[in-house]
XYZ file of C-alpha atoms in Angstrom:
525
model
C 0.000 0.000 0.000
C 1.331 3.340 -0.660
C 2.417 5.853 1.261
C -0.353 8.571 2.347
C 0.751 11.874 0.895
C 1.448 15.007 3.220
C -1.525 16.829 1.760
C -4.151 13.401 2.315
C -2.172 13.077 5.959
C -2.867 17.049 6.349
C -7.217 16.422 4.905
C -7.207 13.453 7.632
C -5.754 15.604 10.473
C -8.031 18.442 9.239
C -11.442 16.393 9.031
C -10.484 14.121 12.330
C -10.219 17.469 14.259
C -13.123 18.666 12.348
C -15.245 15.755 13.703
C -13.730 16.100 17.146
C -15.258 19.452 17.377
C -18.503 18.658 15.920
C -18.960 15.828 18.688
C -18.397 18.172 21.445
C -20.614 20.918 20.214
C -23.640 20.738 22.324
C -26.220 21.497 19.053
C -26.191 20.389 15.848
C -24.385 21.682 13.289
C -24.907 20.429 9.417
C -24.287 21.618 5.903
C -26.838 21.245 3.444
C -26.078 20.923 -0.444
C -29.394 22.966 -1.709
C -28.942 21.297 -5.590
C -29.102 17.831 -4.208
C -31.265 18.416 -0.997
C -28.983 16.450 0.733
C -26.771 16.759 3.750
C -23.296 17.186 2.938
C -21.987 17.269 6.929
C -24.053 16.632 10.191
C -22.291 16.232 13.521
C -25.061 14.196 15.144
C -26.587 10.998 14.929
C -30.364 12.223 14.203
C -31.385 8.630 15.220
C -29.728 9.057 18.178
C -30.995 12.456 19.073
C -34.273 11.983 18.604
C -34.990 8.414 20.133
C -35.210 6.056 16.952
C -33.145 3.142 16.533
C -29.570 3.540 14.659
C -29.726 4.717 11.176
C -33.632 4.895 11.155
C -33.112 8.594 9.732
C -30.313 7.970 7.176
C -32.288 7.480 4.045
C -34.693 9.623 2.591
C -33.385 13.347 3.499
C -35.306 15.733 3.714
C -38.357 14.053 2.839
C -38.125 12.209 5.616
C -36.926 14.590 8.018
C -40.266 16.961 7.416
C -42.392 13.864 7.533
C -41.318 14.498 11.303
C -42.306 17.685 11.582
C -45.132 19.025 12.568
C -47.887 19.880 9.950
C -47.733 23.542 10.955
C -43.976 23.611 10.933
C -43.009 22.009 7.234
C -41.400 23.814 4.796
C -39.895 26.786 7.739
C -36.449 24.980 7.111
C -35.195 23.431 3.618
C -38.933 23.242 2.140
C -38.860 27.024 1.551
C -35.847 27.713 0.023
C -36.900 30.898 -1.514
C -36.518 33.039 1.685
C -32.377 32.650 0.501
C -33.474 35.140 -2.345
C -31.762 38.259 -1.297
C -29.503 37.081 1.482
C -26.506 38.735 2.192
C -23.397 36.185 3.152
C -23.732 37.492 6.655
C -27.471 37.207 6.982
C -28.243 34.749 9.931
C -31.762 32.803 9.200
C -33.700 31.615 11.874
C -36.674 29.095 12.421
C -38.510 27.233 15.223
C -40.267 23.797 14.278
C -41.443 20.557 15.788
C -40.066 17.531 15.504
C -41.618 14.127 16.756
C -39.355 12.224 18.888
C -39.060 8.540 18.968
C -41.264 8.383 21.931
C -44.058 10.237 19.795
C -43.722 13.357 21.953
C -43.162 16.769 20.085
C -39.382 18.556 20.658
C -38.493 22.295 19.307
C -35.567 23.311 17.877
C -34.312 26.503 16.699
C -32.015 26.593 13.532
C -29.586 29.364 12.499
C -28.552 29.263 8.858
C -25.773 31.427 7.087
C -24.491 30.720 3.530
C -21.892 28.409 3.336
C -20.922 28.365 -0.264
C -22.418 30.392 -3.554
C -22.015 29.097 -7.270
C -20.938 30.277 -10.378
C -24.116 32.532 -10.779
C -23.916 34.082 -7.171
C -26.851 31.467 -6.154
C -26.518 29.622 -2.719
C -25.349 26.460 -3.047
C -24.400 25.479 0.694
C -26.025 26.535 3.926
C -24.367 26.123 6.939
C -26.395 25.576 10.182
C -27.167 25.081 13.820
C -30.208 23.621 15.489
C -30.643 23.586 18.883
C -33.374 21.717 21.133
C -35.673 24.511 22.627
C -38.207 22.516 24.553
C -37.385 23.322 27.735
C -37.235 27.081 27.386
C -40.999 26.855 24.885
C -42.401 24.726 27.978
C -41.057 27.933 30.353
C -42.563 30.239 28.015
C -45.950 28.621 27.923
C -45.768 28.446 31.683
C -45.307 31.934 32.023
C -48.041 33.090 29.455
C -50.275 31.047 31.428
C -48.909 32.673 34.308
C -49.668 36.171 32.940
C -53.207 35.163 32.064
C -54.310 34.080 35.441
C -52.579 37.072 36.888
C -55.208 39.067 34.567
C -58.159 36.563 35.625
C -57.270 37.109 38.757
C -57.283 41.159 39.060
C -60.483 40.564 36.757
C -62.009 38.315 39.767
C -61.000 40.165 43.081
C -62.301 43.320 41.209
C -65.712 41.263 40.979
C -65.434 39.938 44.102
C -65.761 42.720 45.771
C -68.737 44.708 44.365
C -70.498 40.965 45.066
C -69.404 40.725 48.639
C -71.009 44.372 49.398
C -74.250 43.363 47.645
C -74.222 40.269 49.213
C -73.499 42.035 53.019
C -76.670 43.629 52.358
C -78.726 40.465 51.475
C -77.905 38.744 54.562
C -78.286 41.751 56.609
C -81.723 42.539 55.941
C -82.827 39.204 55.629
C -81.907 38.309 59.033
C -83.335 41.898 60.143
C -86.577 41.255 58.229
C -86.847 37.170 59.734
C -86.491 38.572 62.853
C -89.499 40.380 62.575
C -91.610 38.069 60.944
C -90.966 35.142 64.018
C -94.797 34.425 63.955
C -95.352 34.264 59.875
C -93.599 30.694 58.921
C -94.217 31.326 55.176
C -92.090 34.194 55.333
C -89.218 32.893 57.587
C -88.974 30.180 54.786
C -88.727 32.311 52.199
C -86.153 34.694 53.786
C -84.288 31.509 55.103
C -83.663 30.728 51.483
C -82.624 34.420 50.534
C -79.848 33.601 52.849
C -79.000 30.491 51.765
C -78.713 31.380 48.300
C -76.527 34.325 49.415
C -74.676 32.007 51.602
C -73.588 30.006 48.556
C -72.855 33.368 46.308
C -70.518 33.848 49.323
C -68.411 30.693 48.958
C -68.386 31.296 45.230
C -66.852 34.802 45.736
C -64.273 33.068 48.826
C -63.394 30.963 45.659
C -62.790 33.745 43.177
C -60.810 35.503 46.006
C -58.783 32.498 46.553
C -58.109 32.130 42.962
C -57.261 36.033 42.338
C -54.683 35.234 45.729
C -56.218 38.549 47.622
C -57.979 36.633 50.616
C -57.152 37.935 53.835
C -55.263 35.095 55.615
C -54.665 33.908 59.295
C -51.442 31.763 58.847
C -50.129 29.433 60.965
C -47.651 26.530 61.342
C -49.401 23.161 60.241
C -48.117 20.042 60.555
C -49.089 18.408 57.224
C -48.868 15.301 57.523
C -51.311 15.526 61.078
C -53.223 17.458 59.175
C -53.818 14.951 56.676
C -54.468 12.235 59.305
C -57.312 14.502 60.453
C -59.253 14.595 57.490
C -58.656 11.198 56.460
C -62.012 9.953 57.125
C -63.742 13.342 55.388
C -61.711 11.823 52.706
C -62.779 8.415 52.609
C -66.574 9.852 52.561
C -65.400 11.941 49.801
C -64.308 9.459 47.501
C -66.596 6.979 47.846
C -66.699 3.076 48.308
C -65.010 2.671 44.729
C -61.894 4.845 45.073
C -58.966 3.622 47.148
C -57.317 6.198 49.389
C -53.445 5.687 49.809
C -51.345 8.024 52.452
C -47.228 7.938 51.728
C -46.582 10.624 54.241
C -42.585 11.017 55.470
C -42.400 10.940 59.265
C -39.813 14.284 58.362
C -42.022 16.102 55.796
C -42.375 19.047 58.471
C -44.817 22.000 58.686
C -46.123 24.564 56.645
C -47.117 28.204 57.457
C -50.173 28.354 55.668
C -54.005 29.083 57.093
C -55.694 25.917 58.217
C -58.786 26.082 56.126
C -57.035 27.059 52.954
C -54.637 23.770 53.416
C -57.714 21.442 53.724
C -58.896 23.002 50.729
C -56.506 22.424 48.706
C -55.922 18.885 49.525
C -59.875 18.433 49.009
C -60.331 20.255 45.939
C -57.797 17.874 44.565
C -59.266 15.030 46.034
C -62.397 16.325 44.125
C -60.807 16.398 40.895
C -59.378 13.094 41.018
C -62.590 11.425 42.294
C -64.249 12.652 38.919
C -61.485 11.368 36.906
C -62.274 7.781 38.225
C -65.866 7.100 37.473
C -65.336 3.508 37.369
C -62.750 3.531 40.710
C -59.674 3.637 41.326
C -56.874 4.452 43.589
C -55.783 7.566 44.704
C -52.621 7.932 46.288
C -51.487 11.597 48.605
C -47.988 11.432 48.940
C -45.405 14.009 51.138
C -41.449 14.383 50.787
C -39.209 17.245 50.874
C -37.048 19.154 48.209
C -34.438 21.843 48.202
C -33.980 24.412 45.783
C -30.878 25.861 45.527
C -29.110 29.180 45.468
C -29.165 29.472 41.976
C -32.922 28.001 41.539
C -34.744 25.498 39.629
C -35.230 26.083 36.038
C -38.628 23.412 35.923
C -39.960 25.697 38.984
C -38.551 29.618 38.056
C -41.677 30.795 40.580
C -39.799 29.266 43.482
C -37.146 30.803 45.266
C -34.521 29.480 47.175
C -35.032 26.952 50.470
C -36.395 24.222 51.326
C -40.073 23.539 50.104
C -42.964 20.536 51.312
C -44.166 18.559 48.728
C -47.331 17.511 48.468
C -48.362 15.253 45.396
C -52.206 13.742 44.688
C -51.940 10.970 42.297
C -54.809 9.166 40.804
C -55.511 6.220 38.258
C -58.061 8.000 36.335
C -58.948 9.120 32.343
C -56.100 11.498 32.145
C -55.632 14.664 30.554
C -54.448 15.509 26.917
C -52.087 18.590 26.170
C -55.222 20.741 25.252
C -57.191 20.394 28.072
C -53.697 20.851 30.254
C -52.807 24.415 28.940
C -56.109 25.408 30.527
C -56.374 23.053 33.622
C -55.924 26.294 35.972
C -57.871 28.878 34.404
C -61.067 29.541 36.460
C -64.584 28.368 34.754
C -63.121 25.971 32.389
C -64.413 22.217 33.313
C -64.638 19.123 31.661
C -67.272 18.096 33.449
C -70.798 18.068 32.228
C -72.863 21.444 32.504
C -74.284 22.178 36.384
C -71.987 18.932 37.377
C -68.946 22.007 38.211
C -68.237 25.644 38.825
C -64.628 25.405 37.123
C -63.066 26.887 40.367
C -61.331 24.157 42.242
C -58.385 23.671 40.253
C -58.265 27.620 39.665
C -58.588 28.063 43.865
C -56.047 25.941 44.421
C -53.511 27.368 42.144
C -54.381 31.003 43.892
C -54.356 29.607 47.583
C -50.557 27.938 46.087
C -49.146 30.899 45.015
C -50.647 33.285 47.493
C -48.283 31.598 49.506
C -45.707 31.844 47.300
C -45.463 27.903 46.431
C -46.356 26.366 42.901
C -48.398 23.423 41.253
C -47.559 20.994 38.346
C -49.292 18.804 36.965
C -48.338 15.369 34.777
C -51.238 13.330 32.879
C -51.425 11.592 29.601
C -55.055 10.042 28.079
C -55.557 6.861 30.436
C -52.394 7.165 32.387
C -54.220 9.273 35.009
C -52.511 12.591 36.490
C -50.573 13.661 39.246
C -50.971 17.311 40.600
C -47.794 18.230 42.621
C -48.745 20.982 44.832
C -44.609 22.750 46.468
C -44.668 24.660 49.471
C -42.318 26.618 51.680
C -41.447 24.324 54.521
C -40.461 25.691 57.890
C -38.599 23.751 59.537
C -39.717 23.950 63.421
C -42.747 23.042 64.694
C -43.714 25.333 67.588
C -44.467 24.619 70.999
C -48.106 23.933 72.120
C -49.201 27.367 73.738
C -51.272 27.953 76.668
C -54.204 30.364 76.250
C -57.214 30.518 78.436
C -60.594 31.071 76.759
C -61.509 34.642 77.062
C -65.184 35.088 78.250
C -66.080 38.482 77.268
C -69.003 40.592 79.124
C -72.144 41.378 77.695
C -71.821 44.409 75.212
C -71.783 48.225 76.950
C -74.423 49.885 76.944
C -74.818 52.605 74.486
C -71.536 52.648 73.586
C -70.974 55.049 70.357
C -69.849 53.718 67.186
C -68.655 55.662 64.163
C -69.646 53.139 61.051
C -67.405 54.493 58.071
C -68.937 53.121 54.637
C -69.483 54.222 51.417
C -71.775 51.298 49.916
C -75.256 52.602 51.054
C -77.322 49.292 51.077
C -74.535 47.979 53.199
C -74.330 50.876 55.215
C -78.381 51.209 55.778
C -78.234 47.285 57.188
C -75.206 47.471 59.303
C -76.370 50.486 61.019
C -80.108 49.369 61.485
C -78.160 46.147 62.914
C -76.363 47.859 65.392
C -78.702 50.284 66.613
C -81.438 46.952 67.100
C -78.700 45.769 69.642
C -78.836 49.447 71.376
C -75.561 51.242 70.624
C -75.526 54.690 69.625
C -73.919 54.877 65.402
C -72.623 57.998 63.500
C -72.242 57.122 59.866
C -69.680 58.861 57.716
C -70.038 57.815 53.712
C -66.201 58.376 52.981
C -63.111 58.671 54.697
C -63.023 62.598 54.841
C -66.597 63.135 56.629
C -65.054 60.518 59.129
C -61.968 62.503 59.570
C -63.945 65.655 60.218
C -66.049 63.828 62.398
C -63.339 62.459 64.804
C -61.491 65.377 65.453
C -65.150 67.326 66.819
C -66.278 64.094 68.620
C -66.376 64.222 72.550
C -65.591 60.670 72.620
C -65.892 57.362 70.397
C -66.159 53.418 71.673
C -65.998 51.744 68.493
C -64.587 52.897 64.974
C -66.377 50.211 62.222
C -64.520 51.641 58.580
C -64.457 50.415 55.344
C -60.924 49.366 53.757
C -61.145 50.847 50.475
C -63.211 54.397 50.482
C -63.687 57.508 48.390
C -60.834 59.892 49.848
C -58.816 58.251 52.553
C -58.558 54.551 53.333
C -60.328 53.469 56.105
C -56.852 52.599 57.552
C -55.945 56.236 57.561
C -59.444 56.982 59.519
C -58.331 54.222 62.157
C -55.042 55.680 62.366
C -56.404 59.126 63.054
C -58.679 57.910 65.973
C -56.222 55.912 67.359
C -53.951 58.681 67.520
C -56.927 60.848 69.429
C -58.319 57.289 71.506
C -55.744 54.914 72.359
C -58.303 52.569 73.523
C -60.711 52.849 70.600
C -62.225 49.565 69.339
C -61.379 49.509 65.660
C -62.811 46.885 63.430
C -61.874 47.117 59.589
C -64.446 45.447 56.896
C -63.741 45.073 53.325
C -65.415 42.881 50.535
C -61.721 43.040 48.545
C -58.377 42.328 50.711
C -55.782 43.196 47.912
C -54.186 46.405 50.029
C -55.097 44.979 52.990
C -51.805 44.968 54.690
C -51.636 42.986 58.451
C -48.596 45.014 59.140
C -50.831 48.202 59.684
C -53.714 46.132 61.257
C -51.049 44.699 63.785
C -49.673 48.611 64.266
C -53.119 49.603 64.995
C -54.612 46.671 67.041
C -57.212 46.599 64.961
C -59.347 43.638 63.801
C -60.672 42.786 60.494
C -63.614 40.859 58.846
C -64.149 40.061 55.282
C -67.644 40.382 53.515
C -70.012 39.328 53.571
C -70.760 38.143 57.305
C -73.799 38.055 58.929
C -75.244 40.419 61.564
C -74.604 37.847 64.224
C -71.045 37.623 63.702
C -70.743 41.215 63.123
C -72.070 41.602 66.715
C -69.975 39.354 68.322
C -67.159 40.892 66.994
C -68.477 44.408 68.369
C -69.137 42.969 71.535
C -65.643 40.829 71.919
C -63.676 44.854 70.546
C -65.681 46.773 73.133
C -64.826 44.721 75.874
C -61.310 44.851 75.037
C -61.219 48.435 75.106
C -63.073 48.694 78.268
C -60.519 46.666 79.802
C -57.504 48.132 77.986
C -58.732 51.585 79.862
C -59.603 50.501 83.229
């Protein structure tokens, strides 16, 4: 055999060193010959990178390359070779396609063309390119437009939320006013027994919307979660039915949560709710808990979570699954898959606002009859806290005409509240924005009980409670609002003031009153 010449020794160095390079490249990089529609160069096993056997995807470029692309996507990359008309040399091409992988699932890339090589005539003859697997950062994208649009939904609901929850403070007002009066005509009391009812229900509904807008007004505290779920194991069980298996997997080291006790059971029993539905012929459903640690530098599948250490809490169940449509929605309120009247198309949506009004996250896995798995993350603290001792408070009847400035601008609410108030014999001012108020206080002899809006025309009612507390340092102060989105517990702590979240019912409302104005009769004895 002869001798390999320097120049062939010098081609072989060259094209080894060539192919070194091209294996280490963390894309793909290719030349195409545009005369012969053929690949000149690739550094990649397309087999290999896409999940077929060996050498499934040697024969048959580019047809069958674009036979793997997606129907919307053919033709962006060597089927339309007229958008080369025109380019310069150092024009850089881009496009974005779909390519089916070997397990039948759809992958992005990106390419980036340049010409490579021109004939005679000035034509291209040679492109050289990159493509570059972009599924992970489409799947963040989507993420985050969904993201975006519940953030919208969400303003969109509080806003709603509120005008309802002042409407509906005045339905259960003056039905329970007008009931009260009626104690001898049963007809009646069943009729107005069903007005509040009905606006009993609207209530939950708008407790939903709130939850799903995240603008509830919360009473946090540390929960064990696993205890937790112990305790509503058998609510569970009822829950699901005779046909559904329940399955706990809950690590003995999971830890606590801070997180408000009702909102945590709803979440687990929305889910369970979901899940149940999925299963119409049985099944099992399995609630899991572990713990995960996201670093300094984050994690790129979860970009809402920051750093620490997080509880995980993952429902699992065996039912019809999900396909990708009906997944890009899953969270937005209203939409169901469930018949009509079988579903509001809030308890995924509620969930997903309690979750990140906590500043955790959701995901969710499902394929058509593999059944889904929603994992719910949430910030984990770490110590549990010890039991505390506190006796239960007995607090004396109400005073006597005690004086209470009622601060509201809503006048169907205000006309109920007041009538409410004076029935139980206290003596009420009302002021229908946050100026009259502040006139108001500073001429007042005296003032028991300050009742004020959150959100008024002119000040906020927590500038009207500052005021009085400045000029009463034992003032009762009770704040009411139908939308907590500035609420901020920061100025309620600063001002010892309570709050209460429309709509309530006069009874509550009274025992509030009574429980404040006993306070501050201590507090200045």
């Amino acid at each position: 055999m002869a001798e390999p010449t320097k120049t062939t020794r010098a081609a072989l160095t060259q094209g080894a060193s060539i192919e070194s390079l091209g294996a280490a490249l963390p894309y793909v990089v290719y030349v195409f010959d545009v005369r012969s529609a053929s690949m000149l160069y690739i550094n990649r096993d397309l087999s290999r990178e896409l999940g077929y056997p060996p050498g499934a995807l040697d024969a048959g470029f580019p047809e069958l390359f674009e036979s793997l692309m997606h129907e919307e996507d053919r033709g962006a990359l060597f089927g339309d070779l007229g958008r080369w008309e025109g380019a310069a040399d150092d024009d850089i091409l881009e496009a974005e396609y779909r390519l089916r992988d070997g397990s039948g699932q759809w992958r992005w890339y990106l390419s980036r063309d340049c010409v490579f090589e021109r004939d005679d005539a000035g034509d291209v003859a040679k492109i050289l390119g990159t493509a570059l697997d972009i599924t992970e950062r489409k799947s963040l994208e989507a993420r985050l437009q969904v993201s975006q649009k519940l953030e919208a939904l969400g303003r969109l609901a509080g806003g709603i939320a509120h005008d309802f929850n002042n409407i509906l403070t005045a339905v259960l007002g003056n039905a329970e006013l007008a009931r009260a009066a009626l104690d001898d005509r049963e007809w009646v009391a069943d009729c107005l027994d069903q007005i509040r009812n009905a606006a009993e229900q609207a209530s939950a509904l708008t407790r939903s919307l709130l939850a799903f807008a995240r603008q509830q007004v919360l009473r946090p505290e540390v929960l064990e979660v696993r205890g937790l779920l112990r305790e509503i194991q058998r609510l569970l069980r009822r829950l699901l039915g005779e046909d559904i298996e329940l399955r706990l997997e809950l690590a003995e080291d999971a830890g606590a949560v801070l997180l408000d006790r009702s909102q945590l059971t709803q979440i687990v029993l929305n889910l369970a709710v979901n899940a149940r539905d999925a299963m119409p012929q049985g099944g099992v459903l399995t609630i899991r808990t572990t713990v995960v640690e996201v670093g300094e530098g984050g994690d790129p599948e979860l970009p809402e979570l920051a750093s620490g250490p997080y509880l995980v809490l993952a429902v699992e169940d065996t039912g019809v699954g999900m396909d990708v449509a009906t997944l890009r929605q899953i969270f937005e309120p209203f939409f169901s898959t469930k018949p009509e009247q079988r579903g509001s198309g809030l308890g995924l949506a509620t969930v997903y606002g309690i979750v990140r009004q906590c500043e955790g996250t959701i995901t969710v896995r499902s394929e058509v009859g593999q059944g889904s798995t929603f994992t719910v993350y949430l910030p984990r603290v770490a110590e549990l806290p010890a039991p505390s001792e506190e006796s239960d408070a007995v607090h004396p009847a109400p005073l006597a005409k005690a004086s209470v400035l009622l601060v509201e601008d809503a006048a169907p609410v205000a006309a109920v509240l007041r009538e409410v108030l004076e029935r139980a014999g206290y003596r009420v001012t009302l002021a229908r924005d946050g100026d009259q108020a502040r006139i108001w206080l500073r001429s007042a002899d005296a003032v028991d009980l300050l009742i004020a809006d959150l959100i008024l025309p002119g000040c906020s009612g927590i500038d009207v409670a500052r005021e009085a507390r400045e000029r009463w340092p034992d003032i009762g102060i009770l704040v009411i609002s139908g939308h907590a989105r500035d609420i901020d517990d920061d100025d309620l702590v600063a001002l010892r003031a309570d709050f209460m979240a429309k709509p309530f019912t006069p009874e509550a409302m009274l025992e509030r009153v009574s429980g404040l104005l006993a306070h501050a009769s201590e507090a200045s004895t």
